């Protein structure tokens, strides 16, 4: 172990050279560590995105099938009938381990009774409510001035999650509101009719033998979207309630027409879609998934991850070459010292060992510096990188057209379906903000261990390269000359 | 005893011979001086007997064992010590550390004995304060004495010195030669000094002249 002492003596004697090596090694390790922690942060963020991107699978009426059934009907009056699926099947699919939660959506069109609807005209549609504006998402064949949108939970409804609607008073509709007549109404509707939380309002069904239903107001929300001027289309005229109430109004109690499953893990989207299809087992329904948010969030993360990986490799390779060259040059200036040691009987392997030990001692110092600075540099570089990647991603999305429009949401104010585009854009924007915050470039013990490993490999390779010149040295040529 | 048998060496494979058929013996407790003109091949010969190079022909034996069999590294480590004209001390160490390093490399029983080394250095006029200074702060004569102490303390059978007084004044040169003589005679070691200085060469117990590719002992 004599060479350990020699290494220490050499480094302390050659202070300037040691300091220079320390700075070079520190610079290399700072970038390697930055790369490692950015990579780790990107992996963590990717995992978070996978879990929290909110990929959804929507089970809704197969419109092609609906229309083909309507056309093939022998009845004189062609009626578009929205298919339904038993809530037990929906719950079974909802119990899949990959599903985080699900939201059933049923809509019905009714008329206001104890209050006045906002800027709407009453009327009927010969085709029925179906998926037409104001038609109530497909449960009812008749159209009224109020759309009753039944959901499992308003908090999980796209209109609310995308902040198109926001609860301003009272509470949301929850799963426990099933089989009750609790409702959440829009602020304008409440103000115009002086309705407050806790009040009761009455509606009238659109059926020939209209029935009156008393609803209990448990919350008031504010809709951001404005009316399109179409009858029944004003967002203020949408009343949110439990999914059981519209089904009951439409005479399909215990069944529902649309359900959206939000996944626990976006990566399981394909497998879950298949499982849900098997459970629903009906060609009258289409099962479609929307992982646009996931994909849009995933891409920048993957790019950051890939870039960080490249940083690590490039810096490691460049570092090895730089250190290798420096050591080779240093070996040339230390030829006499090496010759003396060889003449004393020191093995060349021990001389290489001394070089390695010197580099190792510098590595320890450089690792301390890198650990102190790497977090700061990694954070700056990582966030800059992420910001650029997200700008590129959003710009590319805008150019190519926002994803969405695929799955009918069926829960837009006014009973509009096909609101996917708007909903998805909002979701993506919200998720982008969320993802930006999740790039946490902190230094962990594992990243320091990884850095140490990389550092060891770098100095081992650099010393190995320079060892060739040591092994080739002939002490006679160095020490004795005539 | 170091024995050289039928040693021959020439430049290149078929070049001009440096010397041929050299047969020499170096006994214990004697100081040998080898004198020769520049380019005569005396330092090359030194490299062969020091295990730093191999002759193209011939064999070298130490106490009857071929040094090739001993192994060059092992031979340099335990059997031979070399003193160079340029001192060849490790520049980043003190005199004390230089000697301790040599003791550690050769695995000497005194490898961690600082006092042993300080006493030896004091014996050649280098006191503890100087011994702990970086060697580059010492004079040429002091550095050469450190190099000689380093060679002597590693307990090698043979000490080979290449122009050990080449950079020294007369006073220091005399002191160095005296050191070698005492070492050889008191410790029963073989000292081989290669020199071009006739005054130094005369002080050897055995004088060997290298001329016309022949080693002539007197």
XYZ file of C-alpha atoms in Angstrom:
700
model
C 0.000 0.000 0.000
C 3.056 2.190 -0.308
C 1.659 3.673 -3.482
C -1.282 5.100 -1.541
C 1.150 7.197 0.484
C 3.015 8.166 -2.674
C -0.277 9.261 -4.242
C -1.069 11.477 -1.255
C 2.441 12.958 -1.243
C 2.299 13.606 -4.989
C -1.084 15.331 -4.837
C -0.131 17.509 -1.881
C 3.210 18.456 -3.437
C 1.745 19.226 -6.873
C -1.009 21.477 -5.546
C -1.574 23.458 -8.739
C -1.765 20.374 -10.933
C -4.016 18.612 -8.436
C -6.329 21.615 -8.278
C -6.520 21.748 -12.063
C -7.363 18.062 -12.220
C -9.949 18.572 -9.494
C -11.591 21.355 -11.489
C -11.616 19.335 -14.699
C -12.962 16.250 -12.954
C -15.552 18.359 -11.096
C -16.754 19.905 -14.351
C -17.107 16.441 -15.882
C -18.909 15.045 -12.847
C -21.227 18.048 -12.499
C -22.500 17.399 -16.014
C -22.641 13.646 -15.519
C -24.600 14.158 -12.286
C -26.865 16.701 -13.953
C -27.563 14.178 -16.688
C -28.231 11.442 -14.151
C -30.601 13.505 -12.037
C -32.417 14.916 -15.069
C -32.784 11.376 -16.359
C -34.061 10.191 -12.962
C -36.433 13.139 -12.720
C -37.712 12.474 -16.235
C -38.247 8.782 -15.395
C -40.115 9.729 -12.206
C -42.127 12.322 -14.091
C -42.903 9.770 -16.815
C -44.120 7.354 -14.166
C -46.207 10.100 -12.593
C -47.604 11.008 -15.981
C -48.393 7.353 -16.620
C -50.315 7.278 -13.377
C -51.881 10.703 -13.402
C -52.403 11.589 -17.057
C -55.993 10.514 -16.722
C -56.308 8.338 -19.770
C -59.976 7.597 -20.165
C -61.959 4.820 -21.776
C -65.462 5.809 -22.769
C -68.290 3.382 -23.342
C -70.995 5.091 -25.368
C -73.631 4.364 -27.939
C -72.404 3.080 -31.275
C -73.950 5.737 -33.490
C -73.573 3.797 -36.725
C -75.405 0.903 -35.167
C -78.095 3.227 -33.796
C -78.784 4.758 -37.181
C -78.705 1.462 -39.006
C -81.224 0.029 -36.515
C -83.430 3.084 -36.929
C -83.379 2.769 -40.736
C -84.091 -0.935 -40.711
C -87.038 -0.479 -38.358
C -90.370 -1.480 -39.889
C -92.175 1.095 -37.775
C -93.696 4.060 -39.589
C -92.217 6.534 -37.110
C -88.480 6.276 -37.240
C -87.131 6.678 -33.696
C -83.515 6.848 -32.723
C -83.134 4.689 -29.668
C -80.049 5.073 -27.487
C -78.891 1.706 -26.166
C -78.306 1.157 -22.476
C -76.173 -1.164 -20.443
C -76.902 -2.498 -16.968
C -75.237 -0.554 -14.155
C -74.045 -3.880 -12.689
C -71.913 -4.448 -15.794
C -70.604 -0.894 -15.561
C -69.685 -1.464 -11.902
C -68.006 -4.771 -12.773
C -65.788 -3.020 -15.287
C -65.255 -0.247 -12.758
C -63.858 -2.771 -10.310
C -60.978 -3.668 -12.611
C -57.680 -3.034 -10.833
C -56.484 -0.728 -13.592
C -59.469 1.595 -13.238
C -59.015 4.487 -10.819
C -62.650 5.591 -10.937
C -65.516 5.793 -13.371
C -68.203 8.256 -14.134
C -71.600 7.216 -15.490
C -73.366 9.825 -17.544
C -77.050 9.806 -18.346
C -78.963 12.753 -19.627
C -82.591 13.567 -19.928
C -84.409 16.540 -21.313
C -87.107 18.044 -19.112
C -89.045 21.260 -18.783
C -88.778 23.758 -15.971
C -91.852 23.860 -13.787
C -91.354 25.878 -10.611
C -88.769 28.116 -12.266
C -87.881 29.627 -15.622
C -85.129 28.323 -17.875
C -82.488 30.793 -19.034
C -82.969 32.205 -22.555
C -84.279 29.073 -24.052
C -87.283 28.189 -26.062
C -89.149 25.009 -25.556
C -89.700 22.652 -28.398
C -89.578 19.079 -29.546
C -87.531 17.203 -32.024
C -88.973 14.801 -34.393
C -85.866 12.760 -34.105
C -85.742 12.773 -30.373
C -83.069 14.026 -28.067
C -80.416 11.601 -29.149
C -77.168 13.409 -29.348
C -78.567 16.609 -30.700
C -77.915 19.841 -28.844
C -80.379 20.069 -26.023
C -81.511 16.621 -26.688
C -80.077 15.237 -23.564
C -77.361 12.888 -24.611
C -79.600 10.177 -25.963
C -81.849 8.920 -23.207
C -84.888 10.822 -24.201
C -86.727 11.080 -27.482
C -88.285 14.389 -26.549
C -86.658 17.714 -25.921
C -87.309 20.205 -23.134
C -85.756 23.451 -22.011
C -83.713 21.914 -19.225
C -81.068 19.223 -19.554
C -80.717 16.934 -16.596
C -77.203 15.494 -16.672
C -76.773 12.593 -14.313
C -73.268 11.683 -13.306
C -71.611 9.531 -10.683
C -69.608 12.474 -9.453
C -69.497 16.032 -10.706
C -65.937 16.338 -9.370
C -64.870 13.730 -11.924
C -66.930 15.126 -14.771
C -64.866 16.614 -17.591
C -66.787 19.907 -17.528
C -65.763 20.384 -13.912
C -62.221 18.967 -14.141
C -61.507 21.271 -17.078
C -62.915 24.229 -15.125
C -65.634 24.827 -17.718
C -67.900 24.603 -14.719
C -66.961 25.431 -11.163
C -68.847 24.807 -7.949
C -69.455 28.128 -6.191
C -71.810 27.107 -3.413
C -72.943 23.941 -1.638
C -71.442 20.648 -2.638
C -70.819 18.393 -5.615
C -72.909 15.433 -6.680
C -71.321 12.273 -5.256
C -71.800 8.548 -5.708
C -73.841 8.538 -2.494
C -76.444 10.740 -4.254
C -77.545 7.737 -6.315
C -81.317 7.220 -6.167
C -81.865 10.709 -4.676
C -83.207 13.855 -6.317
C -80.294 16.028 -5.207
C -79.161 18.461 -7.883
C -76.529 21.104 -8.597
C -77.789 23.994 -10.701
C -76.096 26.784 -12.619
C -75.575 30.160 -10.906
C -77.448 32.232 -13.524
C -80.417 29.928 -13.342
C -80.318 30.085 -9.532
C -80.015 33.906 -9.473
C -82.782 34.448 -12.041
C -85.116 32.275 -10.020
C -83.838 33.236 -6.535
C -82.942 29.658 -5.762
C -80.404 28.927 -3.032
C -78.713 25.794 -1.773
C -81.259 23.845 0.251
C -84.231 25.016 -1.837
C -86.470 22.723 -3.825
C -87.227 23.171 -7.517
C -89.755 21.332 -9.670
C -89.319 19.992 -13.172
C -91.748 18.378 -15.582
C -90.950 15.448 -17.808
C -91.427 15.832 -21.561
C -93.444 12.636 -21.927
C -97.027 12.893 -23.122
C -98.229 12.245 -19.607
C -95.865 14.747 -18.013
C -94.825 13.997 -14.480
C -93.599 16.575 -12.012
C -90.494 15.910 -9.969
C -89.284 17.866 -6.972
C -85.501 18.304 -6.900
C -83.409 19.289 -3.914
C -80.680 21.839 -4.669
C -77.439 20.822 -2.892
C -75.026 22.959 -4.871
C -74.623 25.818 -7.321
C -72.019 25.904 -10.073
C -70.848 28.594 -12.436
C -70.566 27.708 -16.118
C -67.912 29.499 -18.129
C -69.214 28.705 -21.597
C -71.827 30.922 -23.095
C -74.978 29.988 -24.923
C -74.880 29.166 -28.601
C -78.415 30.469 -28.959
C -79.801 27.040 -29.674
C -82.848 25.998 -27.695
C -81.931 24.066 -24.596
C -78.322 24.745 -25.312
C -77.613 27.425 -22.755
C -75.185 25.973 -20.259
C -77.180 27.571 -17.454
C -80.017 25.205 -18.236
C -78.018 22.137 -17.333
C -78.849 20.614 -13.997
C -76.403 18.089 -12.608
C -77.730 15.205 -10.585
C -76.973 11.565 -9.924
C -76.949 9.267 -12.989
C -79.942 7.404 -11.539
C -82.362 10.313 -11.944
C -82.209 10.765 -15.779
C -82.414 6.991 -16.162
C -85.490 6.986 -13.993
C -87.019 9.877 -16.003
C -86.317 7.985 -19.269
C -87.711 4.738 -17.906
C -84.389 2.935 -17.993
C -83.715 2.648 -14.257
C -80.732 0.495 -13.436
C -79.211 1.139 -16.845
C -76.985 3.779 -18.324
C -75.896 4.932 -21.752
C -72.439 6.402 -21.263
C -69.645 5.695 -18.844
C -66.132 7.029 -18.701
C -63.446 5.006 -16.955
C -60.358 6.861 -15.796
C -57.319 4.636 -15.584
C -54.949 4.201 -12.697
C -52.085 3.641 -15.097
C -52.190 5.012 -18.621
C -49.805 2.339 -19.820
C -52.554 -0.262 -19.265
C -54.955 1.438 -21.657
C -55.052 -1.268 -24.336
C -55.466 -4.184 -21.958
C -58.173 -2.383 -19.987
C -60.078 -1.426 -23.151
C -60.135 -5.086 -24.107
C -61.351 -6.149 -20.653
C -64.097 -3.522 -20.656
C -65.221 -4.578 -24.138
C -65.520 -8.148 -22.876
C -67.556 -7.093 -19.863
C -69.923 -4.795 -21.794
C -70.177 -7.416 -24.542
C -72.527 -5.470 -26.775
C -72.070 -4.274 -30.334
C -74.511 -1.447 -29.602
C -71.697 0.253 -27.709
C -68.404 1.560 -28.834
C -65.499 1.474 -26.418
C -62.980 4.159 -27.202
C -59.973 5.389 -25.331
C -58.452 8.791 -25.118
C -54.784 8.882 -24.137
C -53.976 12.093 -25.983
C -53.137 13.872 -22.731
C -50.939 10.985 -21.722
C -49.158 10.927 -25.030
C -48.719 14.677 -25.074
C -47.264 14.649 -21.574
C -45.196 11.570 -22.208
C -43.357 12.842 -25.267
C -41.549 15.795 -23.657
C -40.595 13.547 -20.746
C -39.242 10.929 -23.101
C -37.324 13.597 -24.985
C -35.856 14.979 -21.767
C -35.005 11.433 -20.654
C -33.314 10.672 -23.960
C -31.431 13.990 -23.962
C -30.261 13.446 -20.378
C -29.047 9.979 -21.311
C -27.104 11.476 -24.198
C -25.603 14.105 -21.862
C -24.423 11.367 -19.493
C -22.839 9.331 -22.268
C -21.325 12.241 -24.158
C -19.832 13.802 -21.028
C -18.614 10.412 -19.815
C -16.927 9.642 -23.142
C -15.521 13.165 -23.511
C -14.425 13.085 -19.866
C -12.640 9.781 -20.339
C -10.836 11.098 -23.402
C -9.880 14.393 -21.712
C -8.694 12.701 -18.523
C -6.920 10.005 -20.513
C -5.020 12.626 -22.495
C -4.161 14.606 -19.366
C -2.857 11.485 -17.633
C -0.870 10.476 -20.718
C 0.716 13.942 -20.760
C 1.320 13.736 -17.024
C 2.948 10.312 -17.461
C 5.333 11.836 -19.991
C 6.380 14.471 -17.470
C 6.692 11.792 -14.767
C 8.822 9.371 -16.761
C 11.861 9.878 -14.537
C 9.822 9.269 -11.399
C 8.412 6.090 -12.937
C 11.903 5.021 -13.973
C 13.236 5.556 -10.431
C 10.419 3.482 -8.984
C 11.025 0.728 -11.541
C 14.742 0.788 -10.737
C 13.874 0.351 -7.076
C 11.946 -2.750 -8.033
C 8.421 -1.336 -7.962
C 6.092 -3.234 -10.281
C 4.555 -1.297 -13.142
C 1.151 -2.460 -11.948
C 1.732 -0.653 -8.647
C 2.761 2.454 -10.559
C -0.511 2.268 -12.499
C -2.179 1.702 -9.111
C -0.575 4.900 -7.828
C -1.957 6.832 -10.792
C -5.385 5.317 -10.223
C -5.242 6.193 -6.513
C -4.313 9.780 -7.317
C -7.244 9.982 -9.704
C -9.497 8.303 -7.153
C -8.563 10.871 -4.494
C -9.349 13.643 -6.969
C -12.579 11.851 -7.849
C -13.689 11.936 -4.208
C -13.105 15.684 -4.055
C -14.786 16.185 -7.416
C -17.777 14.151 -6.286
C -18.233 16.433 -3.279
C -18.131 19.483 -5.555
C -20.406 17.802 -8.107
C -22.900 16.878 -5.389
C -22.952 20.489 -4.214
C -23.318 21.988 -7.687
C -24.938 19.176 -9.667
C -28.389 19.708 -8.157
C -28.392 23.382 -9.105
C -27.069 22.805 -12.622
C -29.334 19.778 -13.148
C -32.358 21.754 -12.010
C -31.603 24.680 -14.319
C -30.717 22.545 -17.331
C -33.559 20.084 -16.703
C -36.243 22.733 -16.406
C -34.921 24.626 -19.390
C -34.944 21.391 -21.344
C -38.439 20.486 -20.215
C -39.723 23.934 -20.964
C -38.302 23.743 -24.506
C -39.683 20.264 -25.016
C -43.138 21.299 -23.844
C -43.118 24.387 -26.014
C -42.208 22.185 -28.980
C -44.871 19.667 -28.041
C -47.654 22.255 -27.607
C -46.628 24.014 -30.808
C -46.661 20.726 -32.678
C -50.076 19.871 -31.233
C -51.474 23.242 -32.239
C -50.169 22.854 -35.764
C -51.454 19.362 -36.244
C -54.770 19.973 -34.499
C -55.560 19.275 -30.929
C -56.381 15.755 -30.059
C -59.892 15.026 -29.062
C -63.288 14.710 -30.604
C -62.957 10.987 -30.533
C -65.031 9.892 -27.644
C -68.336 11.524 -26.994
C -68.352 12.919 -23.548
C -72.074 13.291 -23.337
C -71.846 15.558 -20.406
C -71.518 18.993 -21.850
C -74.027 21.577 -20.747
C -77.043 21.289 -22.882
C -76.532 17.606 -23.426
C -74.037 18.110 -26.205
C -72.013 15.165 -27.201
C -68.802 15.092 -29.119
C -67.292 17.625 -26.834
C -64.068 15.735 -26.704
C -61.956 18.325 -28.406
C -62.630 21.090 -25.991
C -62.486 18.803 -23.027
C -59.238 17.191 -24.062
C -57.566 20.498 -24.780
C -58.456 21.725 -21.355
C -57.359 18.509 -19.736
C -54.073 18.558 -21.611
C -53.388 22.116 -20.651
C -54.073 21.347 -17.008
C -51.976 18.228 -17.163
C -49.120 20.124 -18.820
C -49.034 22.511 -15.906
C -49.061 19.546 -13.560
C -46.249 17.804 -15.442
C -44.068 20.915 -15.404
C -44.136 20.879 -11.641
C -43.341 17.197 -11.399
C -39.779 17.437 -12.841
C -38.043 17.206 -9.497
C -34.298 17.188 -10.078
C -33.174 16.335 -6.576
C -29.967 14.450 -5.793
C -30.682 11.059 -4.305
C -28.221 8.595 -2.745
C -28.736 6.342 -5.759
C -27.782 9.151 -8.164
C -24.610 9.805 -6.138
C -23.790 6.072 -6.193
C -24.412 6.057 -9.948
C -22.147 9.111 -10.288
C -19.461 7.359 -8.249
C -19.752 4.314 -10.491
C -19.506 6.437 -13.625
C -16.584 8.370 -12.148
C -14.764 5.139 -11.329
C -15.315 3.834 -14.849
C -14.096 7.140 -16.325
C -10.869 7.198 -14.305
C -10.323 3.458 -14.758
C -10.537 3.836 -18.548
C -8.397 6.979 -18.545
C -5.730 5.306 -16.376
C -5.875 2.149 -18.514
C -5.222 4.203 -21.644
C -2.264 5.932 -20.017
C -1.043 2.653 -18.518
C -0.072 1.548 -22.016
C 2.592 4.252 -22.105
C 3.798 3.283 -18.618
C 4.073 -0.392 -19.495
C 6.071 0.495 -22.602
C 8.591 2.591 -20.653
C 12.126 1.183 -20.498
C 13.838 2.389 -17.314
C 17.273 2.167 -18.937
C 16.215 4.711 -21.567
C 14.865 7.052 -18.924
C 17.512 6.776 -16.250
C 20.727 5.992 -18.062
C 22.020 7.632 -21.144
C 25.498 7.739 -22.486
C 29.274 -12.741 -5.995
C 28.168 -11.365 -9.335
C 29.501 -13.231 -12.365
C 29.294 -12.171 -15.988
C 29.790 -14.977 -18.517
C 30.403 -14.647 -22.245
C 28.544 -11.377 -22.445
C 28.346 -9.777 -25.863
C 26.382 -6.872 -27.187
C 26.262 -4.990 -30.424
C 24.202 -2.243 -31.952
C 21.336 -3.667 -33.988
C 21.234 -7.311 -35.022
C 24.316 -7.293 -37.189
C 25.773 -3.912 -36.234
C 29.113 -2.984 -34.776
C 29.885 -4.995 -31.628
C 30.065 -2.991 -28.401
C 31.961 -5.770 -26.633
C 32.283 -9.508 -27.039
C 33.012 -12.437 -24.768
C 33.082 -10.481 -21.503
C 33.817 -12.602 -18.449
C 34.007 -10.815 -15.116
C 33.474 -11.577 -11.449
C 32.553 -9.069 -8.740
C 33.263 -10.282 -5.230
C 31.704 -9.211 -1.946
C 33.305 -6.556 0.280
C 35.058 -4.887 -2.622
C 34.682 -1.634 -4.495
C 35.017 -2.020 -8.265
C 35.548 0.957 -10.502
C 34.914 0.714 -14.222
C 36.502 3.464 -16.249
C 36.097 4.050 -19.897
C 35.743 6.765 -22.458
C 32.348 8.177 -23.378
C 30.543 5.791 -25.735
C 32.676 2.852 -24.708
C 29.622 1.027 -23.408
C 30.257 1.231 -19.677
C 26.790 2.535 -18.822
C 25.202 -0.070 -21.086
C 27.161 -2.686 -19.162
C 25.889 -1.161 -15.934
C 22.309 -1.471 -17.225
C 22.878 -5.211 -17.825
C 24.254 -5.936 -14.364
C 21.579 -3.714 -12.779
C 18.811 -5.688 -14.476
C 17.603 -2.641 -16.409
C 18.396 -4.126 -19.807
C 19.339 -7.480 -21.353
C 22.524 -8.201 -23.300
C 22.125 -9.790 -26.719
C 24.276 -12.682 -25.644
C 25.728 -14.087 -22.430
C 24.551 -14.642 -18.901
C 24.804 -12.879 -15.541
C 24.743 -14.855 -12.326
C 24.289 -13.700 -8.773
C 25.625 -16.203 -6.257
C 25.307 -18.862 -8.952
C 21.750 -18.027 -9.957
C 20.982 -16.568 -13.363
C 19.416 -13.135 -12.883
C 16.906 -13.926 -15.621
C 15.668 -16.723 -13.412
C 15.480 -14.370 -10.437
C 13.383 -12.052 -12.593
C 14.288 -8.459 -13.459
C 11.788 -6.850 -11.064
C 12.668 -9.190 -8.221
C 16.382 -8.737 -8.894
C 16.072 -4.944 -8.809
C 13.873 -5.119 -5.750
C 15.998 -7.350 -3.538
C 19.467 -7.863 -4.988
C 20.715 -4.654 -6.514
C 20.567 -0.947 -5.756
C 21.469 1.810 -8.174
C 22.873 5.291 -7.608
C 22.598 7.643 -10.567
C 24.593 10.666 -11.598
C 21.370 12.756 -11.596
C 20.490 11.450 -8.092
C 17.009 10.416 -9.352
C 15.202 11.147 -6.149
C 11.435 11.462 -6.153
C 11.022 15.226 -6.453
C 7.738 15.444 -4.593
C 9.103 13.925 -1.406
C 11.444 14.775 1.427
C 14.778 12.968 1.847
C 13.213 10.938 4.611
C 10.232 9.908 2.450
C 12.497 9.050 -0.467
C 14.395 6.560 1.648
C 11.241 5.261 3.346
C 9.649 4.762 -0.090
C 12.610 2.664 -1.224
C 12.396 0.621 1.982
C 8.671 0.090 1.433
C 9.089 -0.885 -2.238
C 11.817 -3.377 -1.370
C 9.781 -4.631 1.571
C 12.612 -3.959 4.012
C 12.219 -4.853 7.668
C 12.830 -1.140 8.431
C 10.175 0.072 6.002
C 8.295 2.154 8.597
C 11.257 2.976 10.814
C 11.705 6.741 10.472
C 14.324 6.945 13.197
C 16.431 4.296 11.488
C 16.421 6.377 8.314
C 17.001 9.675 10.137
C 20.001 8.163 11.937
C 21.438 6.900 8.664
C 20.960 10.298 7.033
C 22.506 12.010 10.051
C 25.499 9.681 9.595
C 26.162 11.311 6.196
C 25.630 14.836 7.499
C 21.975 15.305 6.737
C 20.260 16.301 9.956
C 16.578 15.706 10.686
C 15.524 19.229 9.695
C 17.083 18.813 6.254
C 15.863 15.248 5.995
C 12.286 16.447 6.272
C 12.668 19.140 3.638
C 11.662 18.491 0.060
C 14.693 17.010 -1.684
C 14.739 19.815 -4.216
C 15.664 22.178 -1.403
C 18.879 20.218 -0.737
C 22.241 20.791 -2.417
C 23.574 18.416 -5.092
C 25.976 16.815 -2.621
C 23.197 16.333 -0.078
C 20.898 14.837 -2.705
C 23.578 12.375 -3.786
C 24.159 11.353 -0.175
C 20.391 10.759 0.175
C 20.517 8.614 -2.979
C 23.456 6.615 -1.567
C 21.726 6.112 1.785
C 18.652 4.978 -0.134
C 20.784 2.407 -2.001
C 22.547 1.252 1.134
C 19.510 0.858 3.393
C 17.554 -1.364 1.009
C 20.000 -4.114 1.917
C 20.896 -5.108 -1.638
C 23.913 -7.380 -2.240
C 25.231 -5.127 -4.956
C 25.254 -1.352 -5.236
C 25.884 -0.002 -8.698
C 26.726 3.663 -9.101
C 26.693 5.443 -12.428
C 29.016 8.486 -12.318
C 27.998 9.194 -8.701
C 30.363 12.131 -8.396
C 29.781 13.534 -11.852
C 27.959 16.616 -10.567
C 29.876 17.106 -7.355
C 32.901 19.088 -6.229
C 36.065 17.372 -4.997
C 35.149 17.543 -1.329
C 31.754 15.956 -1.887
C 33.221 13.426 -4.326
C 35.743 12.272 -1.729
C 32.995 11.930 0.850
C 30.849 9.851 -1.527
C 33.723 7.495 -2.406
C 34.499 7.090 1.282
C 30.890 6.185 1.925
C 30.994 3.467 -0.731
C 34.249 2.076 0.579
C 32.963 1.883 4.145
C 29.752 0.307 2.992
C 31.503 -2.378 0.927
C 34.101 -3.213 3.531
C 31.931 -3.009 6.667
C 28.796 -4.617 5.266
C 30.448 -7.095 2.884
C 28.651 -5.719 -0.131
C 29.778 -5.365 -3.706
C 29.995 -1.798 -4.963
C 30.493 -1.178 -8.664
C 31.208 2.412 -9.655
C 31.132 3.417 -13.286
C 33.122 6.572 -13.875
C 35.197 8.459 -16.387
C 37.122 10.243 -13.604
C 40.526 8.632 -13.165
C 40.868 9.986 -9.610
C 37.699 8.203 -8.566
C 38.671 5.087 -10.540
C 41.948 4.874 -8.641
C 40.119 4.532 -5.330
C 38.502 1.237 -6.207
C 39.746 -2.036 -4.736
C 39.627 -3.413 -8.267
C 39.985 -1.162 -11.272
C 38.472 -2.259 -14.578
C 39.269 -0.431 -17.755
C 36.949 -0.677 -20.698
C 38.763 -0.042 -23.914
C 38.644 -1.549 -27.411
C 35.610 -3.633 -26.495
C 37.604 -5.344 -23.694
C 37.252 -5.152 -19.909
C 40.723 -5.240 -18.363
C 40.958 -5.603 -14.584
C 43.963 -4.417 -12.624
